[in-house]
Every structure is written in structure tokens, then in C-alpha cells.
PDB file of C-alpha atoms in Angstrom:
ATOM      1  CA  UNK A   1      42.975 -27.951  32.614  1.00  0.00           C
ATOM      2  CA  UNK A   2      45.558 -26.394  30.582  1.00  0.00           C
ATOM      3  CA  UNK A   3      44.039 -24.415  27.385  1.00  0.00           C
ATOM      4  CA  UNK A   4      45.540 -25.311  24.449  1.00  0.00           C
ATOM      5  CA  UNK A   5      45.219 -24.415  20.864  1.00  0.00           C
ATOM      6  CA  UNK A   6      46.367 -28.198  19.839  1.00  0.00           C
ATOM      7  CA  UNK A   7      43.472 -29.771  21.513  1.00  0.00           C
ATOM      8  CA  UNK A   8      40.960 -29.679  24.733  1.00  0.00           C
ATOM      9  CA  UNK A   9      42.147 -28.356  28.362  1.00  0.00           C
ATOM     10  CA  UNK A  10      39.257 -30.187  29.938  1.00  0.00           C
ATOM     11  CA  UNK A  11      37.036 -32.746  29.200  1.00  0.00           C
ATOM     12  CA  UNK A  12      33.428 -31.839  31.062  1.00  0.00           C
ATOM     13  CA  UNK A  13      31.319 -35.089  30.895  1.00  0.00           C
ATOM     14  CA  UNK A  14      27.696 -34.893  32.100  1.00  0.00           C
ATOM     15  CA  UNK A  15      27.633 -39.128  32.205  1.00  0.00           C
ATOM     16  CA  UNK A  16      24.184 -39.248  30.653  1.00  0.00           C
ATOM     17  CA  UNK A  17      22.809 -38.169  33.844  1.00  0.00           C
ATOM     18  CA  UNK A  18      22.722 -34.140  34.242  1.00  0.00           C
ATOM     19  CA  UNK A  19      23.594 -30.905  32.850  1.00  0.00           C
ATOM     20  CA  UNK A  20      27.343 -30.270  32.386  1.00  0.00           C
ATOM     21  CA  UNK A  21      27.426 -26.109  32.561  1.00  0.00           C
ATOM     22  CA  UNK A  22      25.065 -23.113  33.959  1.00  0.00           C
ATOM     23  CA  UNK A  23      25.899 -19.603  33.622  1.00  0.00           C
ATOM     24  CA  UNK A  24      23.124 -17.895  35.747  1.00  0.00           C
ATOM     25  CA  UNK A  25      24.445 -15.329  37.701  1.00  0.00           C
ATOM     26  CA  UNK A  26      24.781 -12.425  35.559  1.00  0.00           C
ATOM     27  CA  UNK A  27      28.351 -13.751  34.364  1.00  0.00           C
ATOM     28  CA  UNK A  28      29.978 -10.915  32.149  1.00  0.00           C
ATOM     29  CA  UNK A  29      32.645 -11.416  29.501  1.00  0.00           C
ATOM     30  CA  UNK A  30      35.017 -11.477  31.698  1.00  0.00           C
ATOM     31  CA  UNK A  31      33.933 -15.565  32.384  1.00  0.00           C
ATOM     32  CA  UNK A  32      35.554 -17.120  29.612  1.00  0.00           C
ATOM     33  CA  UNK A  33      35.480 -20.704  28.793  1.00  0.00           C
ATOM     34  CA  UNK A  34      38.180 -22.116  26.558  1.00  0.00           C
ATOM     35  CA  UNK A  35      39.404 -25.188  24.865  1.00  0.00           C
ATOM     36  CA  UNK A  36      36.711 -27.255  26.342  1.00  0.00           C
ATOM     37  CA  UNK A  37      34.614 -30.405  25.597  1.00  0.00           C
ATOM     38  CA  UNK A  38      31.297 -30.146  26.621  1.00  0.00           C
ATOM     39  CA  UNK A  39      29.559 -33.865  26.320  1.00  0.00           C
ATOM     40  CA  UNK A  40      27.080 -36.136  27.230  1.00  0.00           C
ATOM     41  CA  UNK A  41      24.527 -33.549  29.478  1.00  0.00           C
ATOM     42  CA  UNK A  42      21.180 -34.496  29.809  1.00  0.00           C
ATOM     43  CA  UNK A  43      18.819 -31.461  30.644  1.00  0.00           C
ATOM     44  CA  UNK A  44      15.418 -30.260  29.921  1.00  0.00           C
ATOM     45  CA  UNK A  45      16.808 -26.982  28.465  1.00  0.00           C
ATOM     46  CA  UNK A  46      20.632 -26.490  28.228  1.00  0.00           C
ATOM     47  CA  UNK A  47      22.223 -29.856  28.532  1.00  0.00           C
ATOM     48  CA  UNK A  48      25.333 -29.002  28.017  1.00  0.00           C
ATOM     49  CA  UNK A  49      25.697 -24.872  28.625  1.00  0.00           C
ATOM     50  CA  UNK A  50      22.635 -23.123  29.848  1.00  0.00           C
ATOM     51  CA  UNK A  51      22.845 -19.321  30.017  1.00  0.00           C
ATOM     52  CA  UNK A  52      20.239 -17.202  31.427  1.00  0.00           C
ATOM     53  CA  UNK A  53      20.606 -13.420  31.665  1.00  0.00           C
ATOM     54  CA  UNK A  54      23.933 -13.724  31.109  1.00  0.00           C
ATOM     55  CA  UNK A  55      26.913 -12.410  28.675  1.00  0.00           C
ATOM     56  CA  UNK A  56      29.912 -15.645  28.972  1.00  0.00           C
ATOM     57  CA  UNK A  57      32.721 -16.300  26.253  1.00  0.00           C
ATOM     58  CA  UNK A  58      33.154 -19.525  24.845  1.00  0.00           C
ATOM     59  CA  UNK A  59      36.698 -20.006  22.873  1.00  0.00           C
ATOM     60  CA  UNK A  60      37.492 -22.767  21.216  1.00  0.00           C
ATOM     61  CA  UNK A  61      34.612 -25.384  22.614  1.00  0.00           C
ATOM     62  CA  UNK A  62      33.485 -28.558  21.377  1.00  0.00           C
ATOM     63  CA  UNK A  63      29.544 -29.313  22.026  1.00  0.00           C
ATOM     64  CA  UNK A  64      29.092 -32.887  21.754  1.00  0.00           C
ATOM     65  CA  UNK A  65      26.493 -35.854  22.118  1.00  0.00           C
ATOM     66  CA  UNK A  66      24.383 -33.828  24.418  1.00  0.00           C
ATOM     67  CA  UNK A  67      20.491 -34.235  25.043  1.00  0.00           C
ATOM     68  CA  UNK A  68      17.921 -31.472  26.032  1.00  0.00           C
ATOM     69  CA  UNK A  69      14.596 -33.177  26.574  1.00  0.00           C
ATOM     70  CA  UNK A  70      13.100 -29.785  25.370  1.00  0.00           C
ATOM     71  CA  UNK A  71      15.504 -27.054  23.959  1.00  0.00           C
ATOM     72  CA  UNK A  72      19.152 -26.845  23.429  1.00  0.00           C
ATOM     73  CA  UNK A  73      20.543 -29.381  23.359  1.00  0.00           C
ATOM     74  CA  UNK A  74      24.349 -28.003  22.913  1.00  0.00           C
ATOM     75  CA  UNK A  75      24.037 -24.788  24.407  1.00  0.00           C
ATOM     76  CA  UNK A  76      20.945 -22.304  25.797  1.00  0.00           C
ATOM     77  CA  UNK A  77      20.786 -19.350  25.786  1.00  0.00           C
ATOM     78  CA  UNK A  78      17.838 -16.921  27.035  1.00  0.00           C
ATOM     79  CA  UNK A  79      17.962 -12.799  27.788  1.00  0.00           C
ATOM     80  CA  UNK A  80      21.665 -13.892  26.938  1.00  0.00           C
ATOM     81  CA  UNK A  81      24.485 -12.448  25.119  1.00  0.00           C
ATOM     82  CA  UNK A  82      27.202 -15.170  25.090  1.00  0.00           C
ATOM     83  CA  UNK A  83      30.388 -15.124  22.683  1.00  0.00           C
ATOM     84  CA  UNK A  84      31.266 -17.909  20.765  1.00  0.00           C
ATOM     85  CA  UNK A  85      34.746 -18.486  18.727  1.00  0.00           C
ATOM     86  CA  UNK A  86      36.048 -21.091  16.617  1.00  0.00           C
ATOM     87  CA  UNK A  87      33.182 -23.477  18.600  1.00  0.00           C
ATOM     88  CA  UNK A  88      32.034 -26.980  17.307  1.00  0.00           C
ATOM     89  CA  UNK A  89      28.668 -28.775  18.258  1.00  0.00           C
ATOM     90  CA  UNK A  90      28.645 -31.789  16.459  1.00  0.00           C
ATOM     91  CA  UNK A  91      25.569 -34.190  17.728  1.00  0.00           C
ATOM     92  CA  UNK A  92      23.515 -33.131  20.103  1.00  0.00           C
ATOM     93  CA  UNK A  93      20.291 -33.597  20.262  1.00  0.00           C
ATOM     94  CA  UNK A  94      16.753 -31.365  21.310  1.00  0.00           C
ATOM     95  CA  UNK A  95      13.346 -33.124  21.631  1.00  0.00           C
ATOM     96  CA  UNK A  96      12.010 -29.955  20.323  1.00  0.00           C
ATOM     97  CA  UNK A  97      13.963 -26.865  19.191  1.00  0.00           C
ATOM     98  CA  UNK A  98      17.846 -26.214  18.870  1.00  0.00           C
ATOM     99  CA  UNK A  99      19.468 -29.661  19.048  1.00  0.00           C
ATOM    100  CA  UNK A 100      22.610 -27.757  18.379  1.00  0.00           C
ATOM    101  CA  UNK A 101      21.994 -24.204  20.140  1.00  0.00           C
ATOM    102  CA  UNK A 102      18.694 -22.204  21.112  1.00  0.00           C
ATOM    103  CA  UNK A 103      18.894 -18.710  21.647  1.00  0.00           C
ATOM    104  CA  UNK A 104      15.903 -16.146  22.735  1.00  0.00           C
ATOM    105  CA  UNK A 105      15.417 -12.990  23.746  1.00  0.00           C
ATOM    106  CA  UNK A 106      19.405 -11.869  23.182  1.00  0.00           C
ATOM    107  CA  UNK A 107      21.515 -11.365  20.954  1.00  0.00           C
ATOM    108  CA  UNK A 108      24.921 -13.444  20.876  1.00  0.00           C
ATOM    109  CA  UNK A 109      27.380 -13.218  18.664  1.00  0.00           C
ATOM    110  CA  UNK A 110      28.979 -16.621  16.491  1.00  0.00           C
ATOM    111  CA  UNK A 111      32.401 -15.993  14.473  1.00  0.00           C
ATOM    112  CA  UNK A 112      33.951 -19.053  13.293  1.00  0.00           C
ATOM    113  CA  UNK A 113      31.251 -21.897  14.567  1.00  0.00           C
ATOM    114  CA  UNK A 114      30.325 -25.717  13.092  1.00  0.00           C
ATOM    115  CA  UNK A 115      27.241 -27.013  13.770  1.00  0.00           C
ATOM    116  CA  UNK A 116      27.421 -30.801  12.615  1.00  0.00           C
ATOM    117  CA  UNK A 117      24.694 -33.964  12.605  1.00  0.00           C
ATOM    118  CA  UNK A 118      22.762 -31.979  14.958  1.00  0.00           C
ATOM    119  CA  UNK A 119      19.294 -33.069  15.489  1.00  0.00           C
ATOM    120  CA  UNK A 120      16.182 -31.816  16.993  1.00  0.00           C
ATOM    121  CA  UNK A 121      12.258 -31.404  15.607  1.00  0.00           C
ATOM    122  CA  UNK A 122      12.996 -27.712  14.862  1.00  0.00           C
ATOM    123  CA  UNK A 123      16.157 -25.820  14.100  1.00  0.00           C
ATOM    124  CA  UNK A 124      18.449 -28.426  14.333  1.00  0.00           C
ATOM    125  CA  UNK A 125      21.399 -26.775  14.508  1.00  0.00           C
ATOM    126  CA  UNK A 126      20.274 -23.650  15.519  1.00  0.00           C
ATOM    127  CA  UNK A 127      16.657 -21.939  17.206  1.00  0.00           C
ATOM    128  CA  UNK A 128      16.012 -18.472  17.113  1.00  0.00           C
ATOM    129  CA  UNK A 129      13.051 -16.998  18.885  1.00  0.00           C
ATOM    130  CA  UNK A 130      11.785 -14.178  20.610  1.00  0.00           C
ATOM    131  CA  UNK A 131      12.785 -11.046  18.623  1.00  0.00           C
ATOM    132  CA  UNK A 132      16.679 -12.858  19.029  1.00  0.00           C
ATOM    133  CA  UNK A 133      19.265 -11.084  16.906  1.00  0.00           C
ATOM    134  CA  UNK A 134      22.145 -13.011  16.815  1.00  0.00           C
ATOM    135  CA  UNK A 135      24.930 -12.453  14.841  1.00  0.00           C
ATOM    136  CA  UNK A 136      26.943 -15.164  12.821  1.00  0.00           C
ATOM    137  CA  UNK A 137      30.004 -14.730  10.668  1.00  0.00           C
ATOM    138  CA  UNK A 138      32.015 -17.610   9.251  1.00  0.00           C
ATOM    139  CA  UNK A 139      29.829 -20.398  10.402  1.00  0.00           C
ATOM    140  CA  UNK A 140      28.956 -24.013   8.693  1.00  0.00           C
ATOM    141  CA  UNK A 141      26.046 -25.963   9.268  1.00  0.00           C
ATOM    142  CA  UNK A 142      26.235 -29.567   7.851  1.00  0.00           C
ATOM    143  CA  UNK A 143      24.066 -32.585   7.627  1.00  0.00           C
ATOM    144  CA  UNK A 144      21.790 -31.108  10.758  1.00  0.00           C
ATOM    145  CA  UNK A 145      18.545 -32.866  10.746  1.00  0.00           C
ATOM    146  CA  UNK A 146      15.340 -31.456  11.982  1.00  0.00           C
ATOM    147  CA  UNK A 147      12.080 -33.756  11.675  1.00  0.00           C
ATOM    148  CA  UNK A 148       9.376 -30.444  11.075  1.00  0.00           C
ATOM    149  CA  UNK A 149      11.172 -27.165  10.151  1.00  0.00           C
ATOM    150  CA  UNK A 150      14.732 -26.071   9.396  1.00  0.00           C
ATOM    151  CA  UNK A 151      17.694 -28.180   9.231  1.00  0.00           C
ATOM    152  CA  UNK A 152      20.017 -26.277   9.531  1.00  0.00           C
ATOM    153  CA  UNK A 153      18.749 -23.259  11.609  1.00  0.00           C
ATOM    154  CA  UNK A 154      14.899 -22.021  12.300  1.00  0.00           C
ATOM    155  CA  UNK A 155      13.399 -18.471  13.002  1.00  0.00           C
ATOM    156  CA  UNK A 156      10.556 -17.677  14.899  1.00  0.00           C
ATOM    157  CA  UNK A 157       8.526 -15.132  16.897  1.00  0.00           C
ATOM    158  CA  UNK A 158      11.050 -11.937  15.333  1.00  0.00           C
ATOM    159  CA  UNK A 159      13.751 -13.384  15.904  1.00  0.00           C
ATOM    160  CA  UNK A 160      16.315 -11.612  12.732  1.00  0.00           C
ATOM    161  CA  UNK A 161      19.671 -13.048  12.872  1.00  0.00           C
ATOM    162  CA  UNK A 162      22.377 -11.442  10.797  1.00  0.00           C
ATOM    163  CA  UNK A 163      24.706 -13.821   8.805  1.00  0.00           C
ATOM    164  CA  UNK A 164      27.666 -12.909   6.943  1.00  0.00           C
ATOM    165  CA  UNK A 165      29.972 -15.522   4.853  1.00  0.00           C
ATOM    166  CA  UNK A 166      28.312 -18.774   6.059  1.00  0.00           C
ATOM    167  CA  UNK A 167      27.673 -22.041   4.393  1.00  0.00           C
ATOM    168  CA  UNK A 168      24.825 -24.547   4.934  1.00  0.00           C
ATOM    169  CA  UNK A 169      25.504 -27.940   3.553  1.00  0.00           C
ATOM    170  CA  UNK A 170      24.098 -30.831   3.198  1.00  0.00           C
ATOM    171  CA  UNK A 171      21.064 -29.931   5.870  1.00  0.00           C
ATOM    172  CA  UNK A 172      17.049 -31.626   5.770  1.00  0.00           C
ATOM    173  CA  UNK A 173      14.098 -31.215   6.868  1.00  0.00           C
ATOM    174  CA  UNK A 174      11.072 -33.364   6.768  1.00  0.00           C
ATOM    175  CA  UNK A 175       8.705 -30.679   6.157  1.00  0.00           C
ATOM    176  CA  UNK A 176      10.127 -27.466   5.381  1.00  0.00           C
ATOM    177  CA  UNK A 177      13.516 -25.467   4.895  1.00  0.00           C
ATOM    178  CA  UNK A 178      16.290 -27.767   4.801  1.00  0.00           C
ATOM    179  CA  UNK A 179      18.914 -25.313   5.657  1.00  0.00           C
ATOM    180  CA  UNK A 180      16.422 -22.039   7.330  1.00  0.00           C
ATOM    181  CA  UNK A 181      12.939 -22.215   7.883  1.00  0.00           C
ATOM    182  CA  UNK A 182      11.413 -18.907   8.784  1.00  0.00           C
ATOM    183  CA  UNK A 183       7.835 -18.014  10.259  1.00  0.00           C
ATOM    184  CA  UNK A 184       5.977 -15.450  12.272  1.00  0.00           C
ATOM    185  CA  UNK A 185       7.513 -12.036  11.450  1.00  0.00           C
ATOM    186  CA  UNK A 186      11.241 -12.707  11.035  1.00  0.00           C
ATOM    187  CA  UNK A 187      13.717 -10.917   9.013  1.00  0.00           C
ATOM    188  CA  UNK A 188      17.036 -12.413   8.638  1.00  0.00           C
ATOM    189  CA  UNK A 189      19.666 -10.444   6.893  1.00  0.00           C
ATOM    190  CA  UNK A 190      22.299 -12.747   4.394  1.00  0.00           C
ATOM    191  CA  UNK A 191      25.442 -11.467   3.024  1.00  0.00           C
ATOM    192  CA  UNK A 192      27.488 -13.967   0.834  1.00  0.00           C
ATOM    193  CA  UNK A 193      25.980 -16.806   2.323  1.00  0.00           C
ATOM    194  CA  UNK A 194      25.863 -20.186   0.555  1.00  0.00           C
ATOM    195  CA  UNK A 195      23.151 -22.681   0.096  1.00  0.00           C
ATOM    196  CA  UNK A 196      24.410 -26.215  -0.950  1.00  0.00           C
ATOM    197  CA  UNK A 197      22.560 -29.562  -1.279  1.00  0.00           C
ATOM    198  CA  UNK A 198      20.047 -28.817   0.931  1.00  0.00           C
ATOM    199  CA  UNK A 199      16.963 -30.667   1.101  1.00  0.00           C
ATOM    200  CA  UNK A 200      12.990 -30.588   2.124  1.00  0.00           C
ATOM    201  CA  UNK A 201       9.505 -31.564   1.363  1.00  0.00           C
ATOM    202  CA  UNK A 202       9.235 -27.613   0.443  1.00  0.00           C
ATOM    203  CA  UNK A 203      11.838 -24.983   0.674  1.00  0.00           C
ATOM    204  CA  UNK A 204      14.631 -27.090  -0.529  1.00  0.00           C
ATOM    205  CA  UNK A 205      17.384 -24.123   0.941  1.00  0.00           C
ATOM    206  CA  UNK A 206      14.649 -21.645   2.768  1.00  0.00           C
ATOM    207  CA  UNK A 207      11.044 -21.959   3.424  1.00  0.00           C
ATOM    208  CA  UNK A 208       9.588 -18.194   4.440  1.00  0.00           C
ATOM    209  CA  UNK A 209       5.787 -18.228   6.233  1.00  0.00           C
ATOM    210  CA  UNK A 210       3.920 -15.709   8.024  1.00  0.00           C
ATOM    211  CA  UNK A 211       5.233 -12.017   6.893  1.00  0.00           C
ATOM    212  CA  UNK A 212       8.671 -12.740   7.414  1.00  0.00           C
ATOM    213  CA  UNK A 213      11.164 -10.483   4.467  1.00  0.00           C
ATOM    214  CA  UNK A 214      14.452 -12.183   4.532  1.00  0.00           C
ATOM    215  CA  UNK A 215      17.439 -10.078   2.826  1.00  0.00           C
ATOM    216  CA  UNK A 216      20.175 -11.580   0.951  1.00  0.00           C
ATOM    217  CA  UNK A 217      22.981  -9.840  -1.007  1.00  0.00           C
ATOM    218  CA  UNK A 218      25.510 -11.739  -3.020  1.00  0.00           C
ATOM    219  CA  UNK A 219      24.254 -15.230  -1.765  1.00  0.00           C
ATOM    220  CA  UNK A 220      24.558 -18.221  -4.041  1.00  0.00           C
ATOM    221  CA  UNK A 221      21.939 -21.256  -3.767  1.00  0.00           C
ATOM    222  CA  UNK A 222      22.742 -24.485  -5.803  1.00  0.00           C
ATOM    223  CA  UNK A 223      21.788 -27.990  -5.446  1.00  0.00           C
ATOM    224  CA  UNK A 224      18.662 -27.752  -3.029  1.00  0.00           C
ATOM    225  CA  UNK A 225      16.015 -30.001  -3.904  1.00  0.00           C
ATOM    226  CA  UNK A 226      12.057 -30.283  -2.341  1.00  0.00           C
ATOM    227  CA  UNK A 227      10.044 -32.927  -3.469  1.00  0.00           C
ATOM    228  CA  UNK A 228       6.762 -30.900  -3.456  1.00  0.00           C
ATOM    229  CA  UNK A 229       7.635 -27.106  -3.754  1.00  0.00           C
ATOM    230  CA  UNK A 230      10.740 -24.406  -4.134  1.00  0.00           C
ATOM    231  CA  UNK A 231      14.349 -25.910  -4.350  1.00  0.00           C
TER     232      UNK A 231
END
């Protein structure tokens, strides 16, 4: 398809029955996808982009209504480096972690990314794990939903993402962190980030557990609500 700015090149539908994307051959920057939608993929891990070992650009992409029965539902990415700008992923779905995105073991790089009504039972919009250290500047989550632990994104096993300028709004969690939940050793770094209406049982905007020493400078938090413990 043509790549526009106006709107989509291609439309990549995975019909409910398969993944859409795989980038598994040591692709470099040089792959670039652009002005895509990526939608209904149906995958264990991956269902709509699954990366392994691998180091693609992604322009201008829409992620949307796709299902990992496991991990990613939007995108995976493990021992991965992919670049995303100016990407959307706007309901998809994980059984377990990263209904919008799950990244281990890598370290990609977000500028300009939504991640919308995402859904999963961990890190709904986002999983980090592994000793992951993405980096993330100008991104939104919204309304993400995730049923145990971090709405809008989750952090485990060292993995330290570095966030600069984003806002999480409107994110939930049944249990804990409604916009980041953190556990087992990680140690995000936040620079004018914002924490809006967010909402869990504890950890209204973060929930920290197991050693982890989050760093925020000039971050603003208002509006987050738990019903047992922390706003």
C-alpha cells in the first residue's frame, strides 16, 4: 500500500484466525513498517507483531483488536530492539501479560505511542520483564485494564524502563497499581511524567514490591484513588 501521513497504506487483518506479523530473522532498522493497521491476530505470543532477536521500525502503526492467548497481544517483543513512532494500540487483548505490548530481554525505544482500552491480567498496556530497558518519551496510556497488576504498564524481573513526558490516564487495576505496578528488583526512571485518575485496590497511581527504587523528578500525581491502601 501507499504510506500516507492522512491515514493507513495497508490494512493487515489476521481474520480471528492467526498471527498477522513476525519479524524473526534478525531484521535490522533498515525493515521499516509504516502507516499500517495491524488487527484482529490471534497468537499465543505476538498476535499481531512478534519480534524475536530482532531490531524493526514501526512508523505510524495502528495495533488493534488483537488477541495473544498468552503475551502480547499488540506487539512482542523478546532479545528485541524495535522502534516505534507516533504508534497506536487501542484494544488488544493478552490472557496474561501485555495486552497492549510485551517486551523482554531488549530494549526498544517508544516516542510518540497511545496505548488505549488495552486489556490483559498484567500490564495491560504494557509488560516489561527480564532486565528490559525500554525507553518511552511522549507516550499516553488510557483506560488500560489489567485484572491483577498494573493498568497501565507492569515491571518485573529488572526490567527499568526510562520514561520521559508521559501521561497515564484513567488506567485500573483490580489488585494493584492502576497506572505501574512494579515487583522483583525494578527501577524505573520518571521525568515529568503524569499520574491522573488512576485507580486500584492499592497503589492507586504505582504500587512498588520486592526491592524495586523507582525515580521520579518533576512528576505530578493527582486524582488516583485505592480503596484499601496508597492513592
Amino acid at each position: 500500500g501507499v504510506s500516507t501521513r492522512s491515514g493507513p497504506g495497508s490494512i493487515l487483518d489476521g481474520g480471528g484466525k492467526h498471527w498477522v506479523l513476525q519479524c524473526v530473522t534478525g531484521e535490522t532498522s533498515e525493515t521499516i513498517l509504516q502507516n499500517l493497521v495491524i488487527q484482529n491476530g490471534v497468537a499465543v505470543a505476538g498476535a499481531g507483531v512478534a519480534c524475536y532477536a530482532s531490531s524493526p521500525v514501526l512508523i505510524d502503526c495502528t495495533f488493534r483488536n488483537n488477541i495473544a492467548k498468552i503475551s502480547g497481544g499488540g506487539l512482542y517483543a523478546s532479545y528485541a530492539n524495535p522502534t516505534l513512532e507516533g504508534c497506536r494500540f487501542e484494544d488488544n487483548t493478552a490472557a496474561a501479560e501485555g495486552g497492549g505490548m510485551f517486551a523482554g530481554d531488549g530494549n526498544p525505544e517508544l516516542a510518540d505511542v497511545v496505548f488505549v482500552r488495552n486489556r490483559s491480567l498484567e500490564g495491560a498496556g504494557m509488560y516489561n520483564a527480564f532486565d528490559a530497558m525500554p525507553v518511552l518519551v511522549d507516550c499516553v496510556f488510557q483506560e488500560n485494564t489489567a485484572d491483577l497488576g498494573g493498568g497501565g504498564m507492569s515491571n518485573a524481573f529488572r526490567a527499568s524502563p526510562r520514561l520521559t513526558d508521559c501521561l497515564f490516564v484513567e488506567n485500573s487495576a483490580g489488585r494493584s497499581g492502576g497506572a505501574i505496578y512494579n515487583s522483583d528488583d525494578c527501577n524505573p526512571v520518571m521525568l515529568d511524567c503524569e499520574f491522573d485518575s488512576n485507580a486500584a485496590s492499592a497503589g492507586g497511581a504505582m504500587y512498588v514490591l520486592f526491592d524495586g527504587q523507582p525515580e521520579m523528578v518533576g512528576c505530578e500525581f493527582r486524582n488516583n484513588a485505592a480503596t484499601v491502601v496508597g492513592g
